[in-house]
């Protein structure tokens, strides 16, 4: 009898804890899930992309050789952009990534270099962290990256949006982002159709901008539904 009673209590707790979560997910899915919009490729889409780059001073970003930042108070980056290398720090780990020559990648724990399976695992994790966390910092500047497709989308209110699809590169090729703008072409948010998020078309803000010493304009905070992404300790210079 005791076993049956315990089982009923545990089952009841599981239902009590999971049912609200399931109902909440269903509500959010029905309210926010959207089909990937269609749009027109070509000169008009590219013109809108260039307008965004002008609004964010792309020339300053392009001439910035070094960027440093902390993502969500847990991952820290020292990116030598002109050399295409980056040091990634989290917990007691440090990984030096060389995007030109992966044979030069190095991983260490407590300052001691590690190789073999553990070293490869840390390098893979650091690469995944960099791909995700750097995107939240510099995504607007990546709209003409190799493998991108740009489409002009007419929104319900008649404004124009820019749909950017990454057909290659990064950790999750095939993801799409619909950029939304203010009157000057500066991003205010984007909607996401990405493989790691089951709700398609979820919107994230691009706001709380800061200007680095090199003139690069970068975000310090993103809001996604009820979650926040902090980006702190941002440094951008033309010197390494």
Coordinates of N, CA and C in Angstrom, one line a residue:
X1 N 0.8 -1.2 0.0 CA 0.0 0.0 0.0 C 0.9 1.3 0.0
X2 N 1.9 1.2 0.8 CA 2.8 2.4 0.8 C 3.4 2.7 -0.5
X3 N 3.8 1.6 -1.2 CA 4.4 1.8 -2.6 C 3.4 2.5 -3.5
X4 N 2.2 2.0 -3.5 CA 1.1 2.6 -4.4 C 0.9 4.0 -4.0
X5 N 0.8 4.3 -2.7 CA 0.6 5.7 -2.3 C 1.7 6.6 -2.8
X6 N 3.0 6.1 -2.6 CA 4.1 6.9 -3.0 C 4.1 7.2 -4.5
X7 N 3.8 6.1 -5.2 CA 3.7 6.2 -6.7 C 2.6 7.3 -7.1
X8 N 1.5 7.3 -6.5 CA 0.4 8.2 -6.8 C 0.9 9.6 -6.5
X9 N 1.6 9.8 -5.3 CA 2.0 11.2 -5.0 C 3.0 11.7 -6.0
X10 N 4.0 10.8 -6.4 CA 5.0 11.2 -7.4 C 4.3 11.5 -8.7
X11 N 3.4 10.7 -9.1 CA 2.7 10.9 -10.4 C 1.9 12.2 -10.4
X12 N 1.3 12.4 -9.2 CA 0.6 13.7 -9.1 C 1.4 14.9 -9.2
X13 N 2.6 14.8 -8.5 CA 3.6 15.9 -8.6 C 4.1 16.2 -10.0
X14 N 4.4 15.1 -10.7 CA 4.8 15.2 -12.1 C 3.8 15.9 -13.0
X15 N 2.5 15.5 -12.8 CA 1.5 16.1 -13.6 C 1.3 17.6 -13.2
X16 N 1.4 17.8 -11.9 CA 1.2 19.2 -11.4 C 2.3 20.1 -11.9
X17 N 3.5 19.6 -12.0 CA 4.6 20.4 -12.4 C 4.7 20.6 -13.9
X18 N 4.4 19.5 -14.7 CA 4.6 19.5 -16.1 C 3.3 20.1 -16.9
X19 N 2.1 19.8 -16.4 CA 0.9 20.3 -17.1 C 0.9 21.8 -17.3
X20 N 1.2 22.6 -16.3 CA 1.2 24.1 -16.6 C 2.2 24.4 -17.7
X21 N 3.4 23.7 -17.6 CA 4.5 24.0 -18.6 C 4.0 23.7 -20.0
X22 N 3.3 22.5 -20.1 CA 2.8 22.1 -21.4 C 1.8 23.0 -22.0
X23 N 0.8 23.4 -21.1 CA -0.2 24.3 -21.5 C 0.4 25.7 -21.9
X24 N 1.4 26.1 -21.2 CA 2.0 27.4 -21.5 C 2.7 27.3 -22.8
X25 N 3.4 26.2 -23.1 CA 4.1 26.1 -24.4 C 3.0 26.1 -25.5
X26 N 1.9 25.4 -25.3 CA 0.9 25.3 -26.4 C 0.3 26.7 -26.6
X27 N 0.1 27.5 -25.5 CA -0.4 28.8 -25.7 C 0.6 29.7 -26.5
X28 N 1.9 29.6 -26.1 CA 2.9 30.4 -26.8 C 3.0 30.0 -28.3
X29 N 3.0 28.7 -28.5 CA 3.1 28.2 -29.9 C 2.0 28.7 -30.7
X30 N 0.7 28.6 -30.2 CA -0.4 29.0 -31.0 C -0.4 30.5 -31.2
X31 N 0.1 31.2 -30.3 CA 0.0 32.7 -30.4 C 1.2 33.3 -31.2
X32 N 2.4 32.7 -31.2 CA 3.5 33.3 -31.8 C 4.1 32.5 -33.0
X33 N 3.8 31.3 -33.1 CA 4.4 30.5 -34.2 C 3.9 31.0 -35.6
X34 N 4.8 31.2 -36.5 CA 4.5 31.8 -37.8 C 5.3 31.0 -38.9
X35 N 4.7 30.9 -40.0 CA 5.3 30.3 -41.2 C 6.4 31.2 -41.7
X36 N 7.5 30.7 -42.2 CA 8.6 31.5 -42.8 C 8.0 32.3 -44.0
X37 N 8.2 33.6 -43.9 CA 7.6 34.5 -45.0 C 8.4 34.3 -46.3
X38 N 7.7 34.7 -47.3 CA 8.3 34.7 -48.7 C 8.7 36.1 -49.0
X39 N 9.7 36.2 -49.9 CA 10.1 37.5 -50.3 C 10.9 37.5 -51.6
X40 N 11.3 38.6 -52.0 CA 11.9 38.8 -53.4 C 13.4 39.0 -53.2
X41 N 14.2 38.2 -53.8 CA 15.7 38.4 -53.9 C 16.0 39.4 -55.0
X42 N 17.2 40.0 -54.8 CA 17.6 41.0 -55.8 C 18.1 42.3 -55.3
X43 N 18.0 43.3 -56.1 CA 18.6 44.6 -55.8 C 17.9 45.3 -54.7
X44 N 16.6 45.2 -54.6 CA 15.8 45.9 -53.5 C 16.2 45.3 -52.1
X45 N 16.3 44.0 -52.1 CA 16.7 43.4 -50.8 C 18.1 43.8 -50.4
X46 N 19.0 43.8 -51.4 CA 20.4 44.2 -51.1 C 20.4 45.7 -50.7
X47 N 19.6 46.5 -51.3 CA 19.6 47.9 -50.9 C 19.2 48.1 -49.5
X48 N 18.2 47.3 -49.0 CA 17.7 47.4 -47.6 C 18.8 46.9 -46.7
X49 N 19.6 45.9 -47.1 CA 20.7 45.4 -46.3 C 21.8 46.5 -46.2
X50 N 22.1 47.2 -47.3 CA 23.1 48.2 -47.3 C 22.6 49.4 -46.4
X51 N 21.3 49.7 -46.4 CA 20.8 50.8 -45.6 C 21.0 50.4 -44.1
X52 N 20.8 49.2 -43.7 CA 21.1 48.8 -42.3 C 22.6 48.9 -42.0
X53 N 23.4 48.5 -42.9 CA 24.9 48.6 -42.6 C 25.3 50.0 -42.5
X54 N 24.7 50.9 -43.3 CA 25.0 52.3 -43.2 C 24.6 52.9 -41.9
X55 N 23.4 52.5 -41.4 CA 22.9 53.0 -40.1 C 23.7 52.5 -39.0
X56 N 24.4 51.4 -39.1 CA 25.3 50.9 -38.1 C 26.8 51.1 -38.3
X57 N 27.1 52.0 -39.2 CA 28.5 52.4 -39.5 C 29.3 51.1 -39.8
X58 N 29.0 50.4 -40.8 CA 29.7 49.2 -41.2 C 31.2 49.5 -41.4
X59 N 31.6 50.6 -41.9 CA 33.0 50.9 -42.2 C 33.8 50.8 -40.9
X60 N 33.2 51.3 -39.8 CA 33.9 51.3 -38.5 C 34.0 49.8 -38.0
X61 N 33.0 49.0 -38.2 CA 33.1 47.6 -37.9 C 34.1 46.9 -38.7
X62 N 34.2 47.2 -40.0 CA 35.1 46.5 -40.9 C 36.5 46.8 -40.5
X63 N 36.8 48.0 -40.0 CA 38.1 48.4 -39.7 C 38.5 48.1 -38.2
X64 N 37.5 47.6 -37.5 CA 37.8 47.1 -36.1 C 38.6 45.8 -36.1
X65 N 39.7 45.8 -35.5 CA 40.6 44.6 -35.5 C 40.4 43.7 -34.3
X66 N 39.9 44.3 -33.2 CA 39.8 43.5 -32.0 C 38.5 43.8 -31.3
X67 N 37.8 42.7 -30.9 CA 36.5 42.9 -30.1 C 36.6 42.0 -28.9
X68 N 36.1 42.5 -27.8 CA 36.1 41.7 -26.5 C 34.7 41.9 -25.9
X69 N 34.1 40.9 -25.4 CA 32.8 41.0 -24.7 C 32.6 39.8 -23.8
X70 N 31.5 39.9 -23.0 CA 31.1 38.8 -22.1 C 29.6 38.6 -22.4
X71 N 29.3 37.3 -22.6 CA 27.9 36.9 -23.0 C 27.2 36.3 -21.8
X72 N 26.1 36.9 -21.4 CA 25.3 36.4 -20.3 C 26.1 36.1 -19.0
X73 N 27.1 36.9 -18.8 CA 28.0 36.8 -17.6 C 28.7 35.4 -17.4
X74 N 28.8 34.7 -18.5 CA 29.3 33.3 -18.4 C 30.4 33.0 -19.4
X75 N 30.3 33.5 -20.6 CA 31.4 33.3 -21.6 C 32.0 34.6 -22.0
X76 N 33.4 34.6 -22.0 CA 34.1 35.8 -22.3 C 35.0 35.6 -23.5
X77 N 35.1 36.6 -24.4 CA 35.7 36.5 -25.6 C 36.7 37.6 -25.9
X78 N 37.9 37.2 -26.4 CA 38.9 38.1 -26.9 C 39.1 37.8 -28.4
X79 N 38.5 38.5 -29.3 CA 38.5 38.1 -30.7 C 39.4 39.1 -31.5
X80 N 40.5 38.5 -32.0 CA 41.4 39.3 -32.9 C 40.8 39.1 -34.3
X81 N 39.9 40.0 -34.6 CA 39.1 39.8 -35.8 C 40.0 39.9 -37.1
X82 N 41.0 40.7 -37.1 CA 41.8 40.9 -38.3 C 42.7 39.6 -38.5
X83 N 43.0 38.9 -37.4 CA 43.8 37.7 -37.5 C 42.9 36.4 -37.6
X84 N 41.6 36.6 -37.4 CA 40.7 35.5 -37.4 C 41.0 34.5 -36.4
X85 N 41.3 34.9 -35.1 CA 41.5 34.1 -34.0 C 40.7 34.6 -32.8
X86 N 40.4 33.7 -31.9 CA 39.6 34.2 -30.7 C 40.0 33.3 -29.5
X87 N 40.1 33.9 -28.4 CA 40.3 33.2 -27.1 C 38.9 33.2 -26.4
X88 N 38.5 32.0 -26.0 CA 37.2 31.8 -25.3 C 37.4 31.3 -23.9
X89 N 36.8 32.0 -22.9 CA 36.9 31.7 -21.5 C 35.6 31.4 -20.9
X90 N 35.5 30.3 -20.1 CA 34.3 30.0 -19.3 C 34.7 29.1 -18.2
X91 N 34.1 29.3 -17.0 CA 34.5 28.5 -15.8 C 36.0 28.5 -15.7
X92 N 36.6 27.2 -15.7 CA 38.1 27.1 -15.5 C 38.7 26.8 -16.9
X93 N 38.0 27.0 -18.0 CA 38.5 26.6 -19.3 C 38.9 27.8 -20.1
X94 N 39.9 27.6 -21.0 CA 40.3 28.6 -22.0 C 40.6 27.8 -23.3
X95 N 40.0 28.3 -24.4 CA 40.3 27.7 -25.7 C 40.7 28.8 -26.6
X96 N 41.8 28.6 -27.3 CA 42.3 29.5 -28.3 C 41.9 28.9 -29.7
X97 N 41.1 29.6 -30.4 CA 40.6 29.2 -31.7 C 41.3 29.9 -32.8
X98 N 41.7 29.2 -33.8 CA 42.3 29.7 -35.0 C 41.4 29.3 -36.2
X99 N 40.6 30.3 -36.7 CA 39.6 29.9 -37.7 C 40.3 29.7 -39.1
X100 N 41.5 30.1 -39.2 CA 42.2 29.9 -40.5 C 42.9 28.5 -40.5
X101 N 43.3 28.1 -39.4 CA 44.0 26.8 -39.3 C 43.6 26.1 -38.0
X102 N 42.7 25.2 -38.1 CA 42.2 24.5 -36.9 C 43.2 23.6 -36.2
X103 N 44.3 23.3 -36.9 CA 45.4 22.5 -36.2 C 46.0 23.3 -35.1
X104 N 45.8 24.6 -35.1 CA 46.5 25.5 -34.1 C 45.5 25.7 -32.9
X105 N 44.3 25.2 -32.9 CA 43.4 25.3 -31.8 C 44.0 24.6 -30.5
X106 N 43.8 25.3 -29.4 CA 44.4 24.8 -28.1 C 43.4 25.0 -27.0
X107 N 43.3 23.9 -26.1 CA 42.4 24.0 -25.0 C 43.2 23.8 -23.7
X108 N 42.8 24.5 -22.6 CA 43.5 24.4 -21.4 C 42.5 24.4 -20.2
X109 N 42.8 23.8 -19.1 CA 42.0 23.8 -17.9 C 42.9 24.2 -16.7
X110 N 42.5 25.2 -16.0 CA 43.3 25.8 -14.9 C 44.7 26.2 -15.4
X111 N 44.8 26.5 -16.7 CA 46.1 27.0 -17.2 C 46.9 25.8 -17.8
X112 N 46.5 24.6 -17.6 CA 47.2 23.4 -18.1 C 46.6 23.0 -19.4
X113 N 47.4 22.8 -20.5 CA 46.9 22.4 -21.8 C 46.4 21.0 -21.7
X114 N 45.3 20.7 -22.4 CA 44.7 19.4 -22.5 C 44.6 19.0 -24.0
X115 N 44.8 17.7 -24.3 CA 44.7 17.2 -25.6 C 43.8 16.0 -25.6
X116 N 43.8 15.3 -26.7 CA 43.0 14.1 -26.8 C 41.5 14.4 -26.9
X117 N 40.7 13.5 -26.4 CA 39.2 13.6 -26.5 C 38.7 14.8 -25.7
X118 N 39.3 15.0 -24.5 CA 38.8 16.2 -23.7 C 39.2 17.5 -24.4
X119 N 40.4 17.6 -25.0 CA 40.7 18.8 -25.7 C 39.8 19.1 -26.9
X120 N 39.5 18.0 -27.7 CA 38.6 18.2 -28.8 C 37.2 18.6 -28.4
X121 N 36.8 18.0 -27.3 CA 35.5 18.3 -26.8 C 35.4 19.8 -26.4
X122 N 36.4 20.3 -25.7 CA 36.4 21.7 -25.3 C 36.5 22.6 -26.5
X123 N 37.3 22.2 -27.5 CA 37.4 23.0 -28.7 C 36.1 23.1 -29.4
X124 N 35.4 22.0 -29.5 CA 34.1 21.9 -30.2 C 33.1 22.8 -29.4
X125 N 33.1 22.7 -28.1 CA 32.2 23.5 -27.3 C 32.5 25.0 -27.4
X126 N 33.8 25.4 -27.4 CA 34.1 26.8 -27.6 C 33.7 27.3 -29.0
X127 N 33.9 26.5 -30.0 CA 33.5 26.9 -31.3 C 32.0 27.1 -31.4
X128 N 31.2 26.2 -30.8 CA 29.8 26.4 -30.7 C 29.4 27.7 -30.0
X129 N 30.0 27.9 -28.8 CA 29.8 29.1 -28.1 C 30.0 30.3 -28.9
X130 N 31.2 30.3 -29.6 CA 31.6 31.5 -30.4 C 30.5 31.8 -31.5
X131 N 30.2 30.7 -32.2 CA 29.2 30.9 -33.3 C 27.9 31.5 -32.8
X132 N 27.4 31.0 -31.7 CA 26.2 31.5 -31.1 C 26.3 32.9 -30.6
X133 N 27.3 33.1 -29.7 CA 27.4 34.3 -28.9 C 27.9 35.5 -29.7
X134 N 28.8 35.3 -30.7 CA 29.2 36.4 -31.6 C 28.1 36.8 -32.5
X135 N 27.2 35.9 -32.9 CA 26.1 36.2 -33.7 C 25.2 37.2 -33.0
X136 N 24.9 37.0 -31.7 CA 24.1 38.0 -31.0 C 24.8 39.3 -30.8
X137 N 26.1 39.4 -31.1 CA 26.8 40.7 -31.0 C 26.9 41.4 -32.3
X138 N 27.2 40.6 -33.4 CA 27.5 41.3 -34.7 C 26.6 40.8 -35.9
X139 N 25.5 40.1 -35.6 CA 24.7 39.6 -36.7 C 24.3 40.6 -37.8
X140 N 24.0 41.9 -37.5 CA 23.7 42.8 -38.6 C 24.8 42.9 -39.6
X141 N 26.0 42.8 -39.2 CA 27.2 43.0 -40.1 C 27.4 41.7 -40.9
X142 N 26.7 40.6 -40.7 CA 26.9 39.4 -41.4 C 25.9 39.1 -42.5
X143 N 25.2 40.1 -42.9 CA 24.1 39.9 -43.9 C 24.6 39.6 -45.3
X144 N 25.9 39.9 -45.6 CA 26.5 39.6 -46.9 C 27.6 38.5 -46.8
X145 N 27.5 37.8 -45.7 CA 28.5 36.7 -45.5 C 28.3 35.6 -46.6
X146 N 29.3 34.9 -46.9 CA 29.2 33.8 -47.9 C 28.2 32.8 -47.5
X147 N 27.3 32.5 -48.5 CA 26.2 31.5 -48.2 C 24.9 32.2 -47.7
X148 N 24.9 33.5 -47.7 CA 23.6 34.2 -47.2 C 22.7 34.4 -48.4
X149 N 21.4 34.4 -48.2 CA 20.4 34.8 -49.2 C 19.6 35.9 -48.5
X150 N 19.3 37.0 -49.3 CA 18.5 38.1 -48.8 C 17.3 38.3 -49.6
X151 N 16.2 38.5 -48.9 CA 14.9 38.7 -49.5 C 14.1 39.9 -48.9
X152 N 13.6 40.7 -49.8 CA 12.7 41.8 -49.3 C 11.3 41.2 -49.0
X153 N 10.9 41.5 -47.8 CA 9.6 41.0 -47.4 C 8.7 42.2 -47.1
X154 N 7.5 42.2 -47.6 CA 6.5 43.2 -47.3 C 5.7 42.8 -46.1
X155 N 5.8 43.6 -45.0 CA 5.1 43.2 -43.7 C 3.6 43.6 -43.8
X156 N 2.9 43.1 -42.8 CA 1.5 43.3 -42.8 C 1.1 44.8 -42.7
X157 N 2.0 45.6 -42.1 CA 1.7 47.1 -42.0 C 2.2 47.9 -43.2
X158 N 2.7 47.1 -44.2 CA 3.2 47.8 -45.4 C 4.7 48.1 -45.4
X159 N 5.3 48.0 -44.2 CA 6.8 48.3 -44.1 C 7.6 47.1 -44.8
X160 N 8.8 47.4 -45.0 CA 9.7 46.4 -45.6 C 10.6 45.7 -44.5
X161 N 10.7 44.4 -44.6 CA 11.6 43.6 -43.7 C 12.6 42.9 -44.6
X162 N 13.7 42.6 -43.9 CA 14.8 41.9 -44.7 C 15.0 40.5 -44.1
X163 N 14.6 39.5 -44.9 CA 14.8 38.1 -44.5 C 16.2 37.6 -45.0
X164 N 17.0 37.2 -44.0 CA 18.3 36.7 -44.3 C 18.4 35.2 -43.9
X165 N 18.8 34.4 -44.9 CA 18.9 32.9 -44.7 C 20.4 32.5 -44.8
X166 N 20.9 31.8 -43.8 CA 22.2 31.3 -43.9 C 22.2 29.9 -44.3
X167 N 22.6 29.7 -45.6 CA 22.5 28.4 -46.2 C 23.8 27.5 -45.9
X168 N 24.8 28.2 -45.3 CA 26.0 27.5 -45.0 C 26.7 28.2 -43.9
X169 N 27.7 27.6 -43.2 CA 28.5 28.2 -42.2 C 27.8 28.1 -40.8
X170 N 28.5 28.5 -39.8 CA 28.0 28.5 -38.4 C 27.7 27.1 -37.9
X171 N 27.0 27.0 -36.8 CA 26.6 25.7 -36.2 C 25.3 25.1 -36.7
X172 N 24.5 26.0 -37.3 CA 23.1 25.6 -37.7 C 22.8 26.2 -39.0
X173 N 23.4 25.7 -40.1 CA 23.0 26.3 -41.4 C 21.6 26.0 -41.8
X174 N 21.0 27.0 -42.5 CA 19.6 26.9 -42.8 C 18.7 27.8 -42.0
X175 N 19.2 28.4 -41.0 CA 18.4 29.3 -40.1 C 18.1 30.6 -40.9
X176 N 17.0 31.2 -40.6 CA 16.5 32.4 -41.2 C 16.1 33.5 -40.2
X177 N 16.4 34.7 -40.5 CA 16.1 35.8 -39.6 C 15.4 37.0 -40.4
X178 N 14.3 37.5 -39.9 CA 13.6 38.6 -40.5 C 13.9 39.8 -39.8
X179 N 14.7 40.7 -40.3 CA 15.1 42.0 -39.7 C 14.0 43.0 -39.8
X180 N 13.7 43.7 -38.7 CA 12.7 44.8 -38.7 C 13.5 46.1 -38.3
X181 N 13.0 47.2 -38.9 CA 13.8 48.5 -38.8 C 13.0 49.7 -38.3
X182 N 13.8 50.7 -37.9 CA 13.1 52.0 -37.7 C 13.2 52.8 -39.0
X183 N 12.8 54.0 -39.0 CA 12.8 54.8 -40.2 C 14.1 55.0 -40.8
X184 N 15.2 55.0 -40.0 CA 16.5 55.2 -40.5 C 17.2 54.0 -41.0
X185 N 16.6 52.8 -40.9 CA 17.2 51.6 -41.3 C 18.0 50.9 -40.2
X186 N 17.9 51.4 -39.0 CA 18.6 50.7 -37.9 C 17.7 49.6 -37.3
X187 N 18.3 48.4 -37.1 CA 17.5 47.3 -36.6 C 16.8 47.6 -35.3
X188 N 15.6 47.1 -35.1 CA 14.9 47.2 -33.8 C 14.6 45.8 -33.3
X189 N 14.6 44.8 -34.2 CA 14.4 43.4 -33.7 C 14.5 42.5 -34.9
X190 N 14.6 41.2 -34.7 CA 14.4 40.2 -35.8 C 13.6 39.1 -35.3
X191 N 12.9 38.4 -36.2 CA 12.2 37.2 -36.0 C 13.0 36.0 -36.4
X192 N 12.9 34.9 -35.7 CA 13.8 33.8 -35.9 C 13.1 32.6 -36.4
X193 N 13.6 31.9 -37.4 CA 13.2 30.6 -37.8 C 14.5 29.7 -37.8
X194 N 14.7 29.2 -36.6 CA 16.0 28.5 -36.3 C 15.7 27.1 -35.8
X195 N 16.6 26.2 -36.1 CA 16.4 24.8 -35.8 C 16.3 24.5 -34.3
X196 N 17.0 25.3 -33.4 CA 17.1 25.0 -32.0 C 15.9 25.5 -31.2
X197 N 15.0 26.3 -31.9 CA 13.8 26.8 -31.2 C 12.6 26.3 -31.9
X198 N 11.7 25.6 -31.2 CA 10.5 25.0 -31.8 C 9.5 26.0 -32.2
X199 N 9.5 27.1 -31.6 CA 8.5 28.2 -32.0 C 9.1 29.0 -33.1
X200 N 8.5 29.0 -34.3 CA 9.1 29.7 -35.4 C 8.5 31.1 -35.5
X201 N 9.4 32.0 -35.8 CA 9.0 33.4 -35.9 C 9.1 34.2 -34.6
X202 N 9.7 33.6 -33.5 CA 9.8 34.3 -32.3 C 10.7 35.5 -32.4
X203 N 10.3 36.6 -31.8 CA 11.0 37.9 -32.0 C 12.0 38.2 -30.9
X204 N 13.1 38.7 -31.2 CA 14.1 39.2 -30.3 C 14.5 40.6 -30.6
X205 N 14.6 41.4 -29.5 CA 14.9 42.8 -29.7 C 16.3 43.0 -30.0
X206 N 16.6 44.1 -30.8 CA 18.0 44.6 -30.9 C 18.0 46.0 -30.5
X207 N 18.5 46.3 -29.3 CA 18.3 47.6 -28.7 C 19.5 47.8 -27.7
X208 N 19.4 48.9 -26.9 CA 20.4 49.3 -25.9 C 21.8 49.2 -26.6
X209 N 21.9 50.0 -27.6 CA 23.2 50.0 -28.4 C 24.2 50.8 -27.7
X210 N 25.5 50.4 -27.9 CA 26.6 51.1 -27.5 C 27.6 51.3 -28.6
X211 N 28.4 52.4 -28.6 CA 29.4 52.6 -29.6 C 30.8 52.4 -29.0
X212 N 31.6 51.6 -29.6 CA 32.9 51.3 -29.1 C 33.9 52.4 -29.5
X213 N 35.1 52.3 -29.0 CA 36.2 53.2 -29.3 C 36.4 53.3 -30.8
X214 N 36.3 52.2 -31.4 CA 36.5 52.1 -32.9 C 35.4 52.6 -33.7
X215 N 34.3 52.9 -33.1 CA 33.1 53.5 -33.8 C 32.0 52.4 -34.1
X216 N 32.3 51.1 -33.8 CA 31.4 50.0 -34.0 C 30.2 50.2 -33.1
X217 N 29.0 50.0 -33.7 CA 27.7 50.1 -32.9 C 27.3 48.7 -32.6
X218 N 27.2 48.3 -31.3 CA 26.9 47.0 -30.9 C 25.8 47.0 -29.8
X219 N 25.0 45.9 -29.7 CA 23.9 45.8 -28.8 C 24.4 45.3 -27.4
X220 N 23.8 45.8 -26.3 CA 24.2 45.3 -25.0 C 23.1 44.5 -24.4
X221 N 21.9 44.4 -25.0 CA 20.8 43.6 -24.4 C 19.9 43.2 -25.5
X222 N 19.4 42.0 -25.4 CA 18.3 41.5 -26.2 C 17.2 40.9 -25.3
X223 N 15.9 41.2 -25.8 CA 14.8 40.6 -25.1 C 14.1 39.7 -26.0
X224 N 13.9 38.4 -25.5 CA 13.2 37.4 -26.2 C 12.0 36.9 -25.4
X225 N 10.8 37.4 -25.7 CA 9.6 37.0 -25.0 C 9.8 37.5 -23.6
X226 N 10.1 36.6 -22.6 CA 10.2 37.1 -21.2 C 11.7 36.9 -20.7
X227 N 12.6 36.5 -21.7 CA 14.0 36.3 -21.3 C 14.9 37.4 -21.8
X228 N 16.0 37.6 -21.1 CA 16.9 38.7 -21.5 C 18.3 38.1 -21.7
X229 N 19.0 38.7 -22.7 CA 20.4 38.3 -23.0 C 21.2 39.6 -22.8
X230 N 22.1 39.5 -21.8 CA 23.0 40.6 -21.5 C 24.3 40.4 -22.2
X231 N 24.9 41.5 -22.8 CA 26.2 41.4 -23.4 C 27.0 42.6 -22.8
X232 N 28.0 42.3 -22.0 CA 28.7 43.3 -21.2 C 30.2 43.3 -21.6
X233 N 30.9 44.2 -20.9 CA 32.3 44.4 -21.1 C 32.8 44.4 -22.5
X234 N 32.0 45.2 -23.3 CA 32.3 45.3 -24.8 C 33.4 46.3 -25.0
X235 N 34.4 45.8 -25.7 CA 35.5 46.6 -26.2 C 35.8 46.4 -27.6
X236 N 35.9 47.5 -28.4 CA 36.2 47.4 -29.8 C 37.2 48.4 -30.2
X237 N 38.4 48.0 -30.7 CA 39.4 48.9 -31.1 C 40.0 48.5 -32.4
X238 N 40.7 49.5 -33.0 CA 41.4 49.2 -34.3 C 42.8 48.6 -34.1
X239 N 43.2 48.6 -32.8 CA 44.5 48.0 -32.5 C 44.3 46.7 -31.7
X240 N 45.2 45.8 -32.0 CA 45.1 44.5 -31.3 C 46.0 44.6 -30.0

